[in-house]
mmCIF file of C-alpha atoms and ligand atoms in Angstrom:
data_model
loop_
_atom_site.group_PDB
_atom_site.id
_atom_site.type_symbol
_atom_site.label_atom_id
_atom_site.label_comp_id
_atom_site.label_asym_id
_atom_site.label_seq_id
_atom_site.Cartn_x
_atom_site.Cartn_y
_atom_site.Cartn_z
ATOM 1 C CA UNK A 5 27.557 -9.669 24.623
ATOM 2 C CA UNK A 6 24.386 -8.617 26.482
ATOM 3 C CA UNK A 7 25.100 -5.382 26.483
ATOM 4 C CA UNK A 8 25.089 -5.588 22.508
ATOM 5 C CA UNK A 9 21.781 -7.742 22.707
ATOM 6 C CA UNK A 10 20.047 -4.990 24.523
ATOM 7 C CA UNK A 11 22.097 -2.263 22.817
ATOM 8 C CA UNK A 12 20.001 -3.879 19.210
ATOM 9 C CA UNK A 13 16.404 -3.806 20.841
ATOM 10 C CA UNK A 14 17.372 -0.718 21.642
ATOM 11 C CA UNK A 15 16.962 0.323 18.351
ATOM 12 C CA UNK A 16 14.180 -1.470 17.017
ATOM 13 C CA UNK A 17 10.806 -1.292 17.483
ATOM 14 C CA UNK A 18 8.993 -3.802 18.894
ATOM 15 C CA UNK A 19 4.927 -3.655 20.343
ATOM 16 C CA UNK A 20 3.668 -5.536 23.376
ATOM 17 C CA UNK A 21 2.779 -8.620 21.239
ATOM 18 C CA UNK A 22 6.011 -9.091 20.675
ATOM 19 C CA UNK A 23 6.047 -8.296 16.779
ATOM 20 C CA UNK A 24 8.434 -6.732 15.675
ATOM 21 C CA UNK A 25 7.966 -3.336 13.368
ATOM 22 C CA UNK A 26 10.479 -2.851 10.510
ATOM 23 C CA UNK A 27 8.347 -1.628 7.860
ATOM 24 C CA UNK A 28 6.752 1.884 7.057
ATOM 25 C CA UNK A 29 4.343 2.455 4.252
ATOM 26 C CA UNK A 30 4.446 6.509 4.150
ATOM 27 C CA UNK A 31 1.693 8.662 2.418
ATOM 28 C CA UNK A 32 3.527 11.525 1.022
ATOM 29 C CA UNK A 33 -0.320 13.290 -0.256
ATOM 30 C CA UNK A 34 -3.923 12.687 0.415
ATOM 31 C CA UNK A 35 -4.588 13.799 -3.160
ATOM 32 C CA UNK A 36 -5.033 11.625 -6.519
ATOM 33 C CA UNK A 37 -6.077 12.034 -10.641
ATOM 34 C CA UNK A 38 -8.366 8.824 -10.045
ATOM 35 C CA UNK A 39 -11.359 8.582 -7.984
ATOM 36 C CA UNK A 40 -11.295 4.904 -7.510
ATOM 37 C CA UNK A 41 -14.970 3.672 -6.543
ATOM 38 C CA UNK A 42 -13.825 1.558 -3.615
ATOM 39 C CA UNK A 43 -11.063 4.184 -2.395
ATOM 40 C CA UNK A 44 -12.770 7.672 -2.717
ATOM 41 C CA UNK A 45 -16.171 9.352 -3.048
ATOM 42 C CA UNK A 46 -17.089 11.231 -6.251
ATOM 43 C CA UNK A 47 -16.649 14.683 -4.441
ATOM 44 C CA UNK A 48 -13.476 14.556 -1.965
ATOM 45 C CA UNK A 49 -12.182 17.221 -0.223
ATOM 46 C CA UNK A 50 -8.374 17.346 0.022
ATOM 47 C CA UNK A 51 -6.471 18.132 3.185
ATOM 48 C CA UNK A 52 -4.892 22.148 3.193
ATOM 49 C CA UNK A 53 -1.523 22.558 2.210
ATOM 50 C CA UNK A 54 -0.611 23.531 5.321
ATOM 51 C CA UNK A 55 -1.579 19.977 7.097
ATOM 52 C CA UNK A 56 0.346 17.780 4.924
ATOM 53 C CA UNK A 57 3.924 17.114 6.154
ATOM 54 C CA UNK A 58 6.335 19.016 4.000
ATOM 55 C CA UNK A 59 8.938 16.799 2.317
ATOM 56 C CA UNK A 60 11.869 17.961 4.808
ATOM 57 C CA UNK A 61 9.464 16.651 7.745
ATOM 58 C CA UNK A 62 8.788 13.391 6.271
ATOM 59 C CA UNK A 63 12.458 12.948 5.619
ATOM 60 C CA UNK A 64 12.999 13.724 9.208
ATOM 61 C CA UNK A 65 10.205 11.065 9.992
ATOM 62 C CA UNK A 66 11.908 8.119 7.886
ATOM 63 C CA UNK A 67 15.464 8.746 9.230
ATOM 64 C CA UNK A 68 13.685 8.424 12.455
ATOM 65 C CA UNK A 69 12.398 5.164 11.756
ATOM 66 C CA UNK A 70 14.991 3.628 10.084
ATOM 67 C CA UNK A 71 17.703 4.901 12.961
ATOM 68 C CA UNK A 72 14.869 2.480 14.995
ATOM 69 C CA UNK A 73 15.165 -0.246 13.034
ATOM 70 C CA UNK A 74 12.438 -0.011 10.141
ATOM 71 C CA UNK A 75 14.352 -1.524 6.902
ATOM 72 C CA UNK A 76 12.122 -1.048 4.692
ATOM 73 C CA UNK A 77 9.630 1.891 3.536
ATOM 74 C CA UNK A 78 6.667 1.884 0.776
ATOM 75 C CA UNK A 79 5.790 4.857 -0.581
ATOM 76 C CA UNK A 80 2.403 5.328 -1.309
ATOM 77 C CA UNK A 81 -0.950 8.093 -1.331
ATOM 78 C CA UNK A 82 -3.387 9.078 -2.439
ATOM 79 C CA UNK A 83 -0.922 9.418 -5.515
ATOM 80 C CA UNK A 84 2.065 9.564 -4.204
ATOM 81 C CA UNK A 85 2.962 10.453 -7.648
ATOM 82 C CA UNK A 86 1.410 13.854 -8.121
ATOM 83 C CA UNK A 87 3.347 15.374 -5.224
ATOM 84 C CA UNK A 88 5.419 17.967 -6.203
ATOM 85 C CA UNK A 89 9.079 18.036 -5.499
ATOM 86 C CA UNK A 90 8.541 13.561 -4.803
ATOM 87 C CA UNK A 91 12.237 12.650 -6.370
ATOM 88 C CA UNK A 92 14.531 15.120 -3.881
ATOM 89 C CA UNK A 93 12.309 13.587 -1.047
ATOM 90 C CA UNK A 94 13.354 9.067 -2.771
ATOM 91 C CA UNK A 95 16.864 10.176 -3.244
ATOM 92 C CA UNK A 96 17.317 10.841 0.114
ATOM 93 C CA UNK A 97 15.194 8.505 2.275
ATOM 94 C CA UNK A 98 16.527 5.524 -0.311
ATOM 95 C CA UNK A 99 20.273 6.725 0.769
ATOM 96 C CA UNK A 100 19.401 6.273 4.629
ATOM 97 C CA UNK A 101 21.994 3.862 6.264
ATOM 98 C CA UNK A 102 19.934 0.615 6.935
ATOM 99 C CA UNK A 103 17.136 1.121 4.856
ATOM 100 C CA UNK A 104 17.324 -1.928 2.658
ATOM 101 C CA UNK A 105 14.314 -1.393 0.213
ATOM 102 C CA UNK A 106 12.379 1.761 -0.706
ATOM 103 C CA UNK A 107 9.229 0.909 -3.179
ATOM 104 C CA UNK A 108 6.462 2.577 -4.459
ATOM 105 C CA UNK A 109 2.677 1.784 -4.565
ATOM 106 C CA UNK A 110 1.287 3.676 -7.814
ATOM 107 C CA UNK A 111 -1.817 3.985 -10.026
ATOM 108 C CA UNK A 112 1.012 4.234 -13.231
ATOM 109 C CA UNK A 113 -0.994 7.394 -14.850
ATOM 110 C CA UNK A 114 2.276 9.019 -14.084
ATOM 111 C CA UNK A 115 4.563 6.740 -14.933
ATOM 112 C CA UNK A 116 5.287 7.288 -18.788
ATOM 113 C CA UNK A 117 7.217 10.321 -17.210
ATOM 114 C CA UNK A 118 8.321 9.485 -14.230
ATOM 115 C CA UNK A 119 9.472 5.997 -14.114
ATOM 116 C CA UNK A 120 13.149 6.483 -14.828
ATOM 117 C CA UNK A 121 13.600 9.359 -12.425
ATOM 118 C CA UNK A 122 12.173 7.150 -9.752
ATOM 119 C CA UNK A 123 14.563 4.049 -10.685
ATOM 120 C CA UNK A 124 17.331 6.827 -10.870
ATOM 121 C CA UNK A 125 16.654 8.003 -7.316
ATOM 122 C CA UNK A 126 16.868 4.360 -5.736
ATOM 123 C CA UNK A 127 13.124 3.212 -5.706
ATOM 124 C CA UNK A 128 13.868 -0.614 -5.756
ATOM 125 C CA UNK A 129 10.268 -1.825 -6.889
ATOM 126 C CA UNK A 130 6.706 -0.710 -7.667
ATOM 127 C CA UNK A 131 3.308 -1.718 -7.753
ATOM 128 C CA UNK A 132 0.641 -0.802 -9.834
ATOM 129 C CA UNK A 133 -2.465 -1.023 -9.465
ATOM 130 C CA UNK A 134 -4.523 -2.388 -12.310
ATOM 131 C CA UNK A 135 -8.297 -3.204 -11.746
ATOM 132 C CA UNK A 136 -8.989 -4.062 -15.572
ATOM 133 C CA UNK A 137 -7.886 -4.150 -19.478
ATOM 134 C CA UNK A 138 -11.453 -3.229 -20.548
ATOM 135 C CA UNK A 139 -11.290 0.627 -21.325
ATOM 136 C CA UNK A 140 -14.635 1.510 -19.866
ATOM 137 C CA UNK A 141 -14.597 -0.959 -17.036
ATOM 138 C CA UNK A 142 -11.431 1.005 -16.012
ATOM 139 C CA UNK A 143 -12.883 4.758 -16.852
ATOM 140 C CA UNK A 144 -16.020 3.447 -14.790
ATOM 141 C CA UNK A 145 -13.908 1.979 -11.472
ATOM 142 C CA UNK A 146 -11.678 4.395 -11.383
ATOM 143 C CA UNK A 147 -14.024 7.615 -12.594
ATOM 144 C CA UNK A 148 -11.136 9.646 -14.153
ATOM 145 C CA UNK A 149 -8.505 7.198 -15.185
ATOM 146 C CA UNK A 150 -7.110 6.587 -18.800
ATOM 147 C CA UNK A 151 -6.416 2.428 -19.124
ATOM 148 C CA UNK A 152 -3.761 3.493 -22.146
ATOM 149 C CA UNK A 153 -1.684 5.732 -20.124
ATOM 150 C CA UNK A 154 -1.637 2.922 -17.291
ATOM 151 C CA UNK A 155 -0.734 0.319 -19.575
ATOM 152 C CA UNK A 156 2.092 2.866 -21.457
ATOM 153 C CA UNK A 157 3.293 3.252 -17.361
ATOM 154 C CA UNK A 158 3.692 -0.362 -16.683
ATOM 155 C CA UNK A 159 5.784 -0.463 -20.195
ATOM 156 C CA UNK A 160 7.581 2.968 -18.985
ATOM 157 C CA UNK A 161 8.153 0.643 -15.383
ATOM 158 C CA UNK A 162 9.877 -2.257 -17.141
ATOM 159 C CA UNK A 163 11.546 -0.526 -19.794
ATOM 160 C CA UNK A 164 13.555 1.432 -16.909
ATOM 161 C CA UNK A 165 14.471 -2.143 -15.648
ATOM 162 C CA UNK A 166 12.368 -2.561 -12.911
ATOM 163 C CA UNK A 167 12.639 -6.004 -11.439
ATOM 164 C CA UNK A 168 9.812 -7.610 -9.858
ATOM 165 C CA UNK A 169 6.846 -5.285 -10.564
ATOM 166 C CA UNK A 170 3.706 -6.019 -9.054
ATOM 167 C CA UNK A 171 0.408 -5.421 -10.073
ATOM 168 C CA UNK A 172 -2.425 -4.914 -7.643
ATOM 169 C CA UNK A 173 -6.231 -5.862 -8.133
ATOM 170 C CA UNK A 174 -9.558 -4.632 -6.145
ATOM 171 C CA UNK A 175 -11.711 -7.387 -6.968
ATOM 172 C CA UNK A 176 -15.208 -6.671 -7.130
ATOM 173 C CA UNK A 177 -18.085 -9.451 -7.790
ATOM 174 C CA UNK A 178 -19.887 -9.024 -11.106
ATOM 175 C CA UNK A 179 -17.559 -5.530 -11.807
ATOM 176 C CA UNK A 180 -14.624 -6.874 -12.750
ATOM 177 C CA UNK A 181 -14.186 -10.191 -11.313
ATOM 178 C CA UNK A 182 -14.695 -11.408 -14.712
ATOM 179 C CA UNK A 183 -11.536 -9.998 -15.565
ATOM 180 C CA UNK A 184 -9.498 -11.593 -13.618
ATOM 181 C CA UNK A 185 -8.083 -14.214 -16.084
ATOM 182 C CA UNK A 186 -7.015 -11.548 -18.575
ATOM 183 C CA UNK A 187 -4.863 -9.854 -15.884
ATOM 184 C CA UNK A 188 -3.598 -12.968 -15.054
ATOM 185 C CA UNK A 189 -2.217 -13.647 -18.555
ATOM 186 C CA UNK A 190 -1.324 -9.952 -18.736
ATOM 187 C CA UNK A 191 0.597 -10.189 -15.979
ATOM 188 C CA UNK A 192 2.028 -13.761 -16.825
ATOM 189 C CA UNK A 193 3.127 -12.907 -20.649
ATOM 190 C CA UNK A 194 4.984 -9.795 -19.272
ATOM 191 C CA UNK A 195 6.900 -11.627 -16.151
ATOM 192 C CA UNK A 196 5.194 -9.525 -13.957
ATOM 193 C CA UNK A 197 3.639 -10.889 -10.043
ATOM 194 C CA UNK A 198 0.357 -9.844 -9.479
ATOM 195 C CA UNK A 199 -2.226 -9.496 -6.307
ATOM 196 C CA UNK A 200 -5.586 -9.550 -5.416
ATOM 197 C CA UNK A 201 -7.162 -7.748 -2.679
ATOM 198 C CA UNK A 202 -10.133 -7.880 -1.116
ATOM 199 C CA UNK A 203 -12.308 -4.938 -0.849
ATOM 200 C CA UNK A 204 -12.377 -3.175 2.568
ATOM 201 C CA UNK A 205 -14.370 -1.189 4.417
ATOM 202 C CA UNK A 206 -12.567 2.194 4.758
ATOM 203 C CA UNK A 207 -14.598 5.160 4.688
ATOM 204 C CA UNK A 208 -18.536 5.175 3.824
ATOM 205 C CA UNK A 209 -19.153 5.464 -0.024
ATOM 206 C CA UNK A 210 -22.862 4.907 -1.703
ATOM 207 C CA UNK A 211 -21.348 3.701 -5.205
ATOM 208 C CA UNK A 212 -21.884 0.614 -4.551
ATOM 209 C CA UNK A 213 -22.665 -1.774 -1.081
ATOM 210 C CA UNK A 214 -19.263 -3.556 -0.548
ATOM 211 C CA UNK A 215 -20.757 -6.683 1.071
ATOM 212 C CA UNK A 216 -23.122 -7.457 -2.107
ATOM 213 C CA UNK A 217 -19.904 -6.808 -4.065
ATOM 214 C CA UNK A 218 -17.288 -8.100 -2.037
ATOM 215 C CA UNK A 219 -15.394 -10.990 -3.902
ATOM 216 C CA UNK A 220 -12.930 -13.467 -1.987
ATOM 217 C CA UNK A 221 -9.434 -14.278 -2.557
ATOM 218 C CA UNK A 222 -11.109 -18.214 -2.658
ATOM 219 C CA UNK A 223 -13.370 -16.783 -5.418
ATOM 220 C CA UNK A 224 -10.964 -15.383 -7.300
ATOM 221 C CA UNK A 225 -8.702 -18.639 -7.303
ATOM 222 C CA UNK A 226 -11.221 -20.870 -8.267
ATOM 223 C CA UNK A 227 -11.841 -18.344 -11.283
ATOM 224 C CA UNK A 228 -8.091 -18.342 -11.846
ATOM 225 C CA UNK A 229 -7.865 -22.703 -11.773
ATOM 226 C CA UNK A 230 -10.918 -22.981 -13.577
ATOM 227 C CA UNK A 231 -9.318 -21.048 -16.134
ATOM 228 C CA UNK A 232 -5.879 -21.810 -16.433
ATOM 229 C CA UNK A 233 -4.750 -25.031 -13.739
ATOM 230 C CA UNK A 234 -4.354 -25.310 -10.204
ATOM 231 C CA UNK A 235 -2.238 -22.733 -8.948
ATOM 232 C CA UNK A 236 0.974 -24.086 -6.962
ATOM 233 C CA UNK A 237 1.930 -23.152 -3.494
ATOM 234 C CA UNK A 238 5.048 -20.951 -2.878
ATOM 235 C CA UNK A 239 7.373 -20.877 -0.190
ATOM 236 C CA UNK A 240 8.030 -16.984 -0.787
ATOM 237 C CA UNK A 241 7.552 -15.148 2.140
ATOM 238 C CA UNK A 242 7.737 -11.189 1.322
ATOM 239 C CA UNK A 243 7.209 -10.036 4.892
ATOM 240 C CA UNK A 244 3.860 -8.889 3.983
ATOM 241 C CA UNK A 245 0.299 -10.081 4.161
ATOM 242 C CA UNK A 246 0.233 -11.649 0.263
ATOM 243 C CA UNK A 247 0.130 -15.523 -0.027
ATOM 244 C CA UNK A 248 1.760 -16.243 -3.051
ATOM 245 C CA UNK A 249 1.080 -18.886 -5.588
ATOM 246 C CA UNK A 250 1.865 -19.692 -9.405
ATOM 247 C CA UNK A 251 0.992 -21.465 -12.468
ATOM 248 C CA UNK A 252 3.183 -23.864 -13.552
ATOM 249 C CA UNK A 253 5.607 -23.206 -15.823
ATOM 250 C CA UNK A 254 5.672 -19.420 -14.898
ATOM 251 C CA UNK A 255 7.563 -17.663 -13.308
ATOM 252 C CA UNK A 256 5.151 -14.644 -12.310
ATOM 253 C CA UNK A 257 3.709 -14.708 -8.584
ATOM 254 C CA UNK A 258 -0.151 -14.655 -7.751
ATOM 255 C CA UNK A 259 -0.621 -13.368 -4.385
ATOM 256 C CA UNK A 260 -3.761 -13.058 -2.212
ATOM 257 C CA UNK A 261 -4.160 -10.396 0.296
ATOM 258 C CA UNK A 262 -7.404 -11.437 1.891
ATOM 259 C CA UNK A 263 -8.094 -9.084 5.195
ATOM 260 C CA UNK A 264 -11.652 -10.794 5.719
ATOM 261 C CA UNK A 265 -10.981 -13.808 5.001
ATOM 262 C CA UNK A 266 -7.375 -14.761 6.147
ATOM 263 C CA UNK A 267 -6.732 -12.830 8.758
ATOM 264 C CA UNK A 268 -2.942 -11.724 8.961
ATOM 265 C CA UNK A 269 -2.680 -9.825 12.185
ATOM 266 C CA UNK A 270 -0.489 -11.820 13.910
ATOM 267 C CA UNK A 271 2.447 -11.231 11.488
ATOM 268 C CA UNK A 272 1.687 -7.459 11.307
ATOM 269 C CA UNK A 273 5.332 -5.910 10.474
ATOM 270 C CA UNK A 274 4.095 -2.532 9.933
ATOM 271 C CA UNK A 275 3.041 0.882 10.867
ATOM 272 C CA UNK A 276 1.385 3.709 8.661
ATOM 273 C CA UNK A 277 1.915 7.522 7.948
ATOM 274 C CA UNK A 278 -0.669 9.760 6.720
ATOM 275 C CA UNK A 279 -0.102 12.897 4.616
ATOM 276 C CA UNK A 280 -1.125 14.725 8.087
ATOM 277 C CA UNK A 281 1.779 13.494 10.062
ATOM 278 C CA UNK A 282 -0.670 10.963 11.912
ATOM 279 C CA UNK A 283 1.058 7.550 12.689
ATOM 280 C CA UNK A 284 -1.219 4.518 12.164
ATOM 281 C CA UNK A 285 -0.839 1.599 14.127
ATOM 282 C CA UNK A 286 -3.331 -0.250 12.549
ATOM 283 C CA UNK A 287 -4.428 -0.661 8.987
ATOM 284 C CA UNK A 288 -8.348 -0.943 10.327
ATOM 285 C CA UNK A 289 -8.296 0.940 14.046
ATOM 286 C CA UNK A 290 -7.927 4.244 15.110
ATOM 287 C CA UNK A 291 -5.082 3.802 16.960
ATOM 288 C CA UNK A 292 -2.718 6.563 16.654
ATOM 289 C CA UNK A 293 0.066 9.127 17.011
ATOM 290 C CA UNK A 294 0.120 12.721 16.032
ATOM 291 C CA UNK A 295 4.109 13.208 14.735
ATOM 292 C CA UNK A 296 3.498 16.252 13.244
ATOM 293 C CA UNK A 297 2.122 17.791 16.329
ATOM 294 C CA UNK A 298 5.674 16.769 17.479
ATOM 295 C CA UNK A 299 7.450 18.036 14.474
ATOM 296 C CA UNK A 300 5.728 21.264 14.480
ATOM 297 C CA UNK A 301 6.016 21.664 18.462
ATOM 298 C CA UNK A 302 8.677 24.838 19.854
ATOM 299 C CA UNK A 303 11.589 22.814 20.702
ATOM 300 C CA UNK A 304 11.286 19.903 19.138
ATOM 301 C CA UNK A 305 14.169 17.921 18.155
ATOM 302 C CA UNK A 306 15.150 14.658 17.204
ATOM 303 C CA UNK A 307 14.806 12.655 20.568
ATOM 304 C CA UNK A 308 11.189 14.491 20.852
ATOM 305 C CA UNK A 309 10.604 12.213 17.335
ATOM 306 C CA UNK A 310 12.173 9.216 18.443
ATOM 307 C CA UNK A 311 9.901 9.402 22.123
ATOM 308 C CA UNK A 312 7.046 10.148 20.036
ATOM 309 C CA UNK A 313 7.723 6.388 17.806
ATOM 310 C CA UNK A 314 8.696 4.303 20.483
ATOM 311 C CA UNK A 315 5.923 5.132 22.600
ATOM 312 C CA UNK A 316 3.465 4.662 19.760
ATOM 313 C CA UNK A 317 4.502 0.517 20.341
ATOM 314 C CA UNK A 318 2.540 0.805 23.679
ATOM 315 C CA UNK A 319 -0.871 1.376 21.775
ATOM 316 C CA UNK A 320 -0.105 -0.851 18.309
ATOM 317 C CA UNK A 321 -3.571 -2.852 18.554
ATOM 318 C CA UNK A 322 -3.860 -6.420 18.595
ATOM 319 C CA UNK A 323 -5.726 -6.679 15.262
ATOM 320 C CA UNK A 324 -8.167 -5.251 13.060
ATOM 321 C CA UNK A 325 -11.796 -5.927 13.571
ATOM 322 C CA UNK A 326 -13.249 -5.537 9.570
ATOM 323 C CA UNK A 327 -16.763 -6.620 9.054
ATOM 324 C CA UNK A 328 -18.453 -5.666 5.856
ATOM 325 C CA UNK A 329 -22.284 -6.394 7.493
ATOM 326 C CA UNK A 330 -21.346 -4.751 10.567
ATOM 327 C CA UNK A 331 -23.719 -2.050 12.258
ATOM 328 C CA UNK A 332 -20.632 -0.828 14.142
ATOM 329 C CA UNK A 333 -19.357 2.759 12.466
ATOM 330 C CA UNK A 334 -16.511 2.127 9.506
ATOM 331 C CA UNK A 335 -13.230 3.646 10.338
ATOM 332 C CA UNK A 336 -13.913 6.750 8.891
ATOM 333 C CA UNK A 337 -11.362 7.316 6.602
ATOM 334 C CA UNK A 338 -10.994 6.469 3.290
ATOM 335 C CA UNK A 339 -7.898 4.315 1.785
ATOM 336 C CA UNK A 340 -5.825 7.574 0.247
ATOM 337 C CA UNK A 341 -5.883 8.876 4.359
ATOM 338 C CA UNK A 342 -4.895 5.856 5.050
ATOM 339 C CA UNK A 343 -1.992 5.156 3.016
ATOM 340 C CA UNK A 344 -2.668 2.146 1.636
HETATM 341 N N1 LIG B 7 -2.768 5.577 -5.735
HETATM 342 C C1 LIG B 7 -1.920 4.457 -5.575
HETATM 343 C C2 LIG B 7 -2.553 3.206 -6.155
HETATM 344 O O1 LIG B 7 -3.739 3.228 -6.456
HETATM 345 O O2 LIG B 7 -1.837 2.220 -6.297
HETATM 346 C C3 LIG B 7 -1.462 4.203 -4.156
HETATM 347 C C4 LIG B 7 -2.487 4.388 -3.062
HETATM 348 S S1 LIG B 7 -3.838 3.257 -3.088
HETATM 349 C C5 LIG B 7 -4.748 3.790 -1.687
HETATM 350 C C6 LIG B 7 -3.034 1.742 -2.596
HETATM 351 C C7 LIG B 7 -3.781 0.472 -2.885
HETATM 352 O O3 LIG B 7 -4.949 0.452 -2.082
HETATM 353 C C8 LIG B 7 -4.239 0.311 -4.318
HETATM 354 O O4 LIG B 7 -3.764 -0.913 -4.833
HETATM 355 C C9 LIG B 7 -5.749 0.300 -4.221
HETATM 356 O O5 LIG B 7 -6.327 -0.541 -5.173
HETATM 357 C C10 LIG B 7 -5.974 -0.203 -2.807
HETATM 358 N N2 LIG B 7 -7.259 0.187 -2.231
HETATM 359 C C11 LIG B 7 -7.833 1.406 -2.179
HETATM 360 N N3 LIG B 7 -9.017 1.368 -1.522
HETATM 361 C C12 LIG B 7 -9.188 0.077 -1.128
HETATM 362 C C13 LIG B 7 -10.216 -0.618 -0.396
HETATM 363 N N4 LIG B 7 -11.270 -0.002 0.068
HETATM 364 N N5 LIG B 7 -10.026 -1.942 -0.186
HETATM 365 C C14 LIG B 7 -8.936 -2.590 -0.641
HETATM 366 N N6 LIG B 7 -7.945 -1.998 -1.328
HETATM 367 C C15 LIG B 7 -8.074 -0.682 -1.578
HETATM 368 FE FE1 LIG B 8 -6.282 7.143 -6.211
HETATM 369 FE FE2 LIG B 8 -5.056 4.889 -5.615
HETATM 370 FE FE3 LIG B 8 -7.310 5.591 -4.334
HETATM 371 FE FE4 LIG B 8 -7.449 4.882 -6.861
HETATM 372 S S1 LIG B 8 -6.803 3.570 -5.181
HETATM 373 S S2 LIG B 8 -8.420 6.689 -5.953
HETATM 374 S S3 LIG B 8 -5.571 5.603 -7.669
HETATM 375 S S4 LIG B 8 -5.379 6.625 -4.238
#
């Protein structure tokens, strides 16, 4: 019997706080059609070719995890949908033994072509962001983006048979935080949960000042109850850093991820990959591990991988330290490095 107890921790990964890590949100490109104002700059450069994992190594680096223990993994980007070659790469990594969910985080600009072909290679469920359903407000916040293709992907999403979509919101005050109500009954009238986030601080843009902007999830619910009625409490739990309410009589979720204002650290379940290879241990540090240093290495092999992971438990931070007014540098990379 204890030689089964410490045969499981062998295989899971677990930091020095004691939490346990079983989720990995993986950034298969750096790359993206938008230009989101509070994700990119106007002018990004893109990472090389050549320093973006190729699909073989970031199957090698999800078998890994899941072999440790990780049961679930989020795709996500940049836009994870404008990677070439994306559905051989689902297919696989959703067939891993253990892995009980494989989702997707998308903008939906890809979608009207792509969402059967992801339900067909075992993506389980997707979120989509959605900022607004005012045509310029969206051209505006997102710089390149077409609302009608968006809205013609979240139809593509459901008609597939998605269950449990989820949109996701980047509230800004006096930019679109007048909207929220409309994506509320957007998201209501079509079944669909939805999110708001608060605005963070990764990577320096000059569009606008994030503090002056930056809109809390308390905001946002008191636009929501003023609107509709007081949102009801939830015992969902999702594993993730959303609290979830909803109106009555509906069945759609409204979750709050609120990084400033709620801090969710002590729950933290996960661990981020960057299109480089470079293992995040922290959504907001710089804590890190280069795995494709040890992918690309002479020699490597799987153990090599599976050192590389555990060790990274040994230098998971505590928390993050965001602060919108703060002097201190931003991390400097932006959310599409990130994998958000
Ligand atoms: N391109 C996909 C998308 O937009 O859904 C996936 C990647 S995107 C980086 C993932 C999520 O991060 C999106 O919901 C986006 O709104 C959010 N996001 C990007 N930059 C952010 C920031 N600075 N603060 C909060 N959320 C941000
Ligand atoms: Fe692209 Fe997503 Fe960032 Fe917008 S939030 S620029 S869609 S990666």
């Amino acid at each position: 019997m204890l030689q089964q107890l410490s045969d499981a921790n062998q295989s899971q990964l677990i930091d020095r706080f004691g939490r346990r890590v079983d989720y990995l949100r993986m950034s298969v490109t750096d790359r993206c059609d938008f230009r989101c104002v509070y994700c990119m700059s106007e002018d990004m450069t893109f990472l090389p070719r050549q320093q973006v994992l190729s699909l073989e190594e970031l199957l090698s680096v999800g078998r890994s995890f899941v072999e440790q223990g990780v049961k679930r993994i989020r795709i996500t980007g940049g836009e994870p949908l404008v990677r070439q070659g994306l559905p051989w790469l689902l297919e696989r990594l959703a067939a891993l033994p253990g892995l009980d969910e494989l989702t997707l985080t998308t903008n939906g600009s890809q979608l009207p072509r792509l969402a059967t072909t992801l339900k067909d290679a075992g993506v389980s469920r997707l979120n989509i962001s959605l900022d607004t359903l005012d045509e310029s407000l969206f051209r505006e916040l997102t710089r390149t983006g077409d609302l009608h293709k968006v809205l013609a992907g979240i139809d593509a999403a459901i008609d597939a048979g998605f269950d449990r979509i989820k949109l996701n919101a980047v509230i800004l005050k006096g930019r679109n935080s007048n909207e929220v109500p409309a994506l509320v009954q957007y998201a209501t009238d079509r079944g669909l949960d939805i999110s708001f986030i608060e605005e963070m601080p990764l990577g320096t843009i000059t569009e606008h000042d994030r503090a002056l902007q930056f809109c809390s999830s308390d905001e946002v619910r008191q636009i929501i109850e003023q609107e509709f009625t007081e949102l009801l409490p939830t015992t969902n739990k999702t594993g993730g850093p959303s609290k979830y309410y909803r109106l009555p009589d509906s069945k759609s979720r409204i979750g709050f991820i609120s990084p400033h204002s709620h801090n969710f650290c002590g729950d933290c379940n996960r661990v981020r990959l960057t299109a480089a290879g470079r293992l995040l241990l922290c959504l907001g540090q710089e804590h890190s591990v280069d795995l494709r240093a040890v992918l690309r290495e002479q020699g490597a092999d799987e153990q090599s991988l599976v050192r590389a992971i555990r060790g990274s438990m040994a230098i998971k931070p505590e928390g993050h330290t965001f602060d919108l007014n703060a002097d201190a540098a931003e991390p400097l990379r932006f959310m599409n490095l990130t994998g958000g």
